[in-house]
Amino acid sequence: TNAAVALTRLSFLNNIGSDRGVLHSDGGSLIVTASYFGGNVADSGATISLGPAAQFEAINCTFERNQARAGGGCVRSATSFPITFKQCL
C-alpha cells in the first residue's frame, strides 16, 4: 500500500523477533522521529525491515545494542527507495 505512517517519541526496548525486526514495512512511507531502539534481537533485520516498495526516514533517533543473525542489526532493506537517517545516533 501507499500509506504514510509517522511515529514520534517511542521506545522499542529488548524486543525479540524471528523473521523481522521491531518495525516492518512492505510499502508506503514510514517516518520515525525522536525515538529510541535498544537491545532488540531478531533473526533478520533486528530494528527496521523494509520491503521492496517501502520508504523510510529516521529523524533524531537513537539505535544501540540491536542485533540480527543476518540482514543487519539496524536495517534490513529490499527497497529501491532511499533510506534516510537525520541527526541519529
Coordinates of N, CA, C and O in Angstrom, one line a residue:
T1 N 0.8 -1.2 0.0 CA 0.0 0.0 0.0 C 0.9 1.2 0.0 O 2.1 1.2 0.3
N2 N 0.3 2.4 -0.2 CA 1.0 3.6 -0.2 C 0.7 4.5 1.0 O 0.7 5.7 0.9
A3 N 0.4 3.9 2.1 CA 0.0 4.6 3.3 C 1.3 5.3 3.9 O 2.4 4.8 3.7
A4 N 1.0 6.4 4.6 CA 2.1 7.1 5.3 C 1.9 6.9 6.8 O 0.8 7.1 7.3
V5 N 2.9 6.5 7.5 CA 2.8 6.2 9.0 C 4.0 7.1 9.6 O 5.1 7.0 9.2
A6 N 3.6 7.9 10.6 CA 4.6 8.6 11.4 C 4.5 8.2 12.8 O 3.4 8.2 13.4
L7 N 5.7 7.9 13.4 CA 5.8 7.5 14.8 C 6.7 8.5 15.5 O 7.8 8.8 15.0
T8 N 6.3 9.0 16.7 CA 7.1 10.0 17.4 C 7.2 9.7 18.8 O 6.2 9.3 19.5
R9 N 8.4 9.9 19.4 CA 8.7 9.7 20.8 C 8.3 8.4 21.4 O 7.5 8.3 22.4
L10 N 8.8 7.3 20.7 CA 8.5 6.0 21.2 C 9.8 5.3 21.6 O 10.9 5.6 21.1
S11 N 9.7 4.3 22.5 CA 10.9 3.5 22.8 C 10.6 2.0 22.5 O 9.5 1.5 22.9
F12 N 11.5 1.4 21.8 CA 11.4 0.0 21.5 C 12.6 -0.7 22.2 O 13.7 -0.6 21.7
L13 N 12.3 -1.4 23.3 CA 13.4 -2.0 24.1 C 13.2 -3.5 24.2 O 12.2 -4.0 24.6
N14 N 14.4 -4.2 24.0 CA 14.5 -5.6 24.3 C 13.4 -6.5 23.7 O 12.9 -7.4 24.3
N15 N 13.1 -6.2 22.5 CA 12.1 -7.0 21.7 C 12.9 -8.1 21.1 O 14.0 -8.0 20.7
I16 N 12.2 -9.3 20.9 CA 12.8 -10.5 20.3 C 11.9 -10.9 19.1 O 10.7 -11.0 19.3
G17 N 12.4 -11.0 17.9 CA 11.6 -11.4 16.8 C 12.3 -12.5 16.0 O 13.5 -12.8 16.2
S18 N 11.5 -13.2 15.2 CA 12.1 -14.2 14.4 C 12.5 -13.7 13.0 O 13.6 -13.4 12.7
D19 N 11.5 -13.6 12.1 CA 11.8 -13.3 10.7 C 12.1 -11.8 10.5 O 12.9 -11.4 9.7
R20 N 11.4 -10.9 11.3 CA 11.6 -9.5 11.0 C 11.8 -8.8 12.4 O 11.5 -9.3 13.4
G21 N 12.2 -7.5 12.3 CA 12.5 -6.8 13.5 C 11.3 -6.1 14.1 O 10.2 -6.4 13.9
V22 N 11.7 -5.0 14.8 CA 10.7 -4.2 15.6 C 9.6 -3.6 14.6 O 8.4 -3.7 14.9
L23 N 10.1 -3.0 13.6 CA 9.2 -2.3 12.6 C 9.4 -3.0 11.2 O 10.5 -3.2 10.8
H24 N 8.3 -3.2 10.5 CA 8.4 -3.7 9.2 C 7.4 -3.0 8.3 O 6.3 -2.7 8.6
S25 N 7.9 -2.7 7.1 CA 7.0 -2.0 6.1 C 7.3 -2.6 4.7 O 8.4 -2.7 4.3
D26 N 6.2 -3.0 4.0 CA 6.3 -3.6 2.7 C 6.2 -2.4 1.6 O 6.6 -2.6 0.5
G27 N 5.6 -1.3 2.0 CA 5.4 -0.2 1.1 C 4.9 1.0 1.8 O 4.5 1.0 3.0
G28 N 4.8 2.1 1.1 CA 4.4 3.3 1.7 C 5.6 4.0 2.4 O 6.7 3.7 2.2
S29 N 5.2 5.0 3.2 CA 6.2 5.9 3.8 C 6.2 5.7 5.4 O 5.1 5.8 6.0
L30 N 7.3 5.4 6.0 CA 7.4 5.2 7.4 C 8.4 6.3 7.9 O 9.6 6.2 7.5
I31 N 8.0 7.2 8.8 CA 8.8 8.2 9.3 C 8.8 8.1 10.9 O 7.8 8.1 11.5
V32 N 10.0 7.9 11.4 CA 10.2 7.8 12.9 C 11.0 8.9 13.4 O 12.1 9.2 12.9
T33 N 10.4 9.6 14.4 CA 11.1 10.8 15.0 C 11.2 10.7 16.5 O 10.3 10.3 17.2
A34 N 12.4 11.1 17.0 CA 12.7 11.2 18.4 C 12.4 10.0 19.1 O 11.8 10.0 20.2
S35 N 12.8 8.8 18.6 CA 12.5 7.5 19.2 C 13.8 6.8 19.5 O 14.9 7.1 19.0
Y36 N 13.7 5.8 20.4 CA 14.8 5.0 20.9 C 14.6 3.5 20.6 O 13.5 3.0 20.8
F37 N 15.6 2.9 20.0 CA 15.6 1.5 19.7 C 16.9 0.9 20.4 O 18.0 1.2 20.0
G38 N 16.6 0.0 21.4 CA 17.8 -0.5 22.1 C 17.5 -2.0 22.5 O 16.5 -2.3 23.0
G39 N 18.6 -2.8 22.3 CA 18.6 -4.2 22.8 C 17.6 -5.1 22.1 O 17.2 -6.1 22.6
N40 N 17.2 -4.8 20.8 CA 16.3 -5.6 20.1 C 17.1 -6.7 19.3 O 18.2 -6.5 18.9
V41 N 16.5 -7.9 19.2 CA 17.2 -9.0 18.6 C 16.2 -9.7 17.7 O 15.0 -9.9 18.0
A42 N 16.7 -10.1 16.5 CA 15.9 -10.8 15.5 C 16.8 -11.7 14.6 O 18.0 -11.5 14.6
D43 N 16.2 -12.7 14.0 CA 17.0 -13.5 13.0 C 17.5 -12.6 11.9 O 18.5 -12.8 11.4
S44 N 16.6 -11.7 11.4 CA 17.0 -10.9 10.3 C 16.4 -9.5 10.4 O 15.2 -9.3 10.7
G45 N 17.3 -8.4 10.4 CA 16.8 -7.1 10.5 C 16.2 -6.7 11.9 O 15.0 -6.6 12.0
A46 N 17.0 -6.7 12.9 CA 16.5 -6.5 14.3 C 15.7 -5.3 14.6 O 14.8 -5.3 15.4
T47 N 16.0 -4.2 13.9 CA 15.3 -3.0 14.2 C 14.3 -2.6 13.1 O 13.1 -2.5 13.4
I48 N 14.7 -2.4 11.9 CA 13.9 -2.0 10.8 C 14.0 -3.0 9.6 O 15.1 -3.3 9.2
S49 N 12.9 -3.4 9.1 CA 12.8 -4.3 8.0 C 12.0 -3.7 6.9 O 10.8 -3.4 7.1
L50 N 12.6 -3.5 5.7 CA 11.9 -2.8 4.6 C 11.7 -3.7 3.4 O 12.7 -4.3 2.9
G51 N 10.5 -3.7 2.9 CA 10.2 -4.4 1.7 C 10.5 -3.6 0.4 O 11.0 -2.5 0.5
P52 N 10.2 -4.1 -0.8 CA 10.6 -3.5 -2.0 C 10.0 -2.1 -2.3 O 10.6 -1.4 -3.0
A53 N 8.9 -1.8 -1.7 CA 8.2 -0.5 -2.1 C 8.2 0.4 -0.9 O 7.4 1.4 -0.8
A54 N 9.0 0.2 0.2 CA 9.0 1.0 1.4 C 9.9 2.2 1.3 O 11.0 2.1 0.7
Q55 N 9.5 3.2 1.9 CA 10.3 4.4 2.1 C 10.5 4.6 3.6 O 9.5 4.5 4.4
F56 N 11.7 5.0 4.0 CA 12.0 5.1 5.5 C 12.8 6.3 5.8 O 13.8 6.6 5.1
E57 N 12.4 7.0 6.9 CA 13.2 8.1 7.3 C 13.2 8.1 8.9 O 12.2 8.0 9.5
A58 N 14.4 8.2 9.5 CA 14.5 8.4 10.9 C 15.1 9.7 11.2 O 16.1 10.1 10.6
I59 N 14.5 10.5 12.1 CA 15.0 11.8 12.5 C 15.2 11.9 14.0 O 14.3 11.6 14.8
N60 N 16.4 12.2 14.4 CA 16.7 12.4 15.8 C 16.4 11.1 16.7 O 15.8 11.2 17.7
C61 N 16.8 10.0 16.2 CA 16.5 8.7 16.8 C 17.9 8.1 17.3 O 18.9 8.5 16.8
T62 N 17.8 7.2 18.3 CA 19.0 6.6 18.8 C 18.8 5.1 18.6 O 17.8 4.5 19.0
F63 N 19.8 4.4 18.1 CA 19.9 3.0 17.8 C 21.1 2.4 18.5 O 22.2 2.8 18.2
E64 N 20.9 1.5 19.5 CA 22.1 0.9 20.2 C 21.8 -0.5 20.6 O 20.6 -0.8 21.0
R65 N 22.8 -1.3 20.6 CA 22.8 -2.7 21.0 C 21.7 -3.6 20.3 O 21.1 -4.5 20.9
N66 N 21.4 -3.3 19.1 CA 20.4 -4.1 18.3 C 21.2 -5.1 17.6 O 22.3 -4.9 17.0
Q67 N 20.7 -6.4 17.5 CA 21.4 -7.5 16.9 C 20.6 -8.3 16.0 O 19.4 -8.5 16.3
A68 N 21.2 -8.8 14.9 CA 20.5 -9.7 14.0 C 21.5 -10.8 13.6 O 22.6 -10.5 13.4
R69 N 21.0 -12.0 13.4 CA 21.8 -13.1 13.0 C 22.2 -12.9 11.5 O 23.2 -13.4 11.0
A70 N 21.3 -12.3 10.7 CA 21.6 -12.0 9.3 C 20.8 -10.7 9.0 O 19.8 -10.4 9.6
G71 N 21.2 -10.0 7.9 CA 20.4 -8.9 7.4 C 20.5 -7.6 8.1 O 19.7 -6.7 7.9
G72 N 21.4 -7.4 9.0 CA 21.6 -6.2 9.7 C 21.0 -6.0 11.0 O 19.8 -6.3 11.2
G73 N 21.7 -5.5 12.0 CA 21.1 -5.2 13.3 C 20.3 -3.9 13.3 O 19.4 -3.8 14.2
C74 N 20.5 -3.0 12.4 CA 19.7 -1.8 12.4 C 18.7 -1.9 11.2 O 17.5 -1.7 11.5
V75 N 19.1 -2.1 10.0 CA 18.2 -2.1 8.9 C 18.4 -3.3 8.0 O 19.6 -3.6 7.6
R76 N 17.4 -4.0 7.6 CA 17.4 -5.0 6.5 C 16.5 -4.4 5.4 O 15.3 -4.1 5.7
S77 N 17.1 -4.2 4.2 CA 16.3 -3.5 3.2 C 16.3 -4.2 1.9 O 17.3 -4.6 1.4
A78 N 15.1 -4.3 1.3 CA 14.9 -4.7 -0.1 C 14.4 -3.6 -0.9 O 14.0 -3.8 -2.1
T79 N 14.3 -2.4 -0.4 CA 13.7 -1.3 -1.1 C 14.7 -0.7 -2.1 O 15.9 -0.7 -1.9
S80 N 14.1 -0.1 -3.1 CA 14.9 0.7 -4.1 C 14.8 2.2 -3.8 O 15.5 2.9 -4.5
F81 N 14.1 2.5 -2.8 CA 14.0 3.9 -2.4 C 15.1 4.3 -1.4 O 15.6 3.4 -0.7
P82 N 15.4 5.6 -1.3 CA 16.5 6.0 -0.4 C 16.0 5.7 1.1 O 14.8 5.8 1.4
I83 N 16.9 5.4 1.9 CA 16.7 5.3 3.4 C 17.5 6.4 4.0 O 18.6 6.6 3.8
T84 N 16.8 7.2 4.8 CA 17.4 8.4 5.4 C 17.4 8.4 6.9 O 16.5 8.1 7.6
F85 N 18.6 8.8 7.4 CA 18.8 9.0 8.8 C 19.3 10.4 9.0 O 20.3 10.8 8.5
K86 N 18.6 11.2 9.8 CA 19.0 12.6 10.1 C 19.2 12.8 11.6 O 18.3 12.5 12.4
Q87 N 20.3 13.2 12.0 CA 20.6 13.5 13.4 C 20.4 12.3 14.3 O 19.8 12.4 15.4
C88 N 20.8 11.1 13.8 CA 20.6 9.9 14.6 C 21.9 9.4 15.2 O 23.0 9.7 14.7
L89 N 21.8 8.7 16.3 CA 23.0 8.1 16.9 C 22.9 6.6 16.8 O 21.8 6.0 16.8

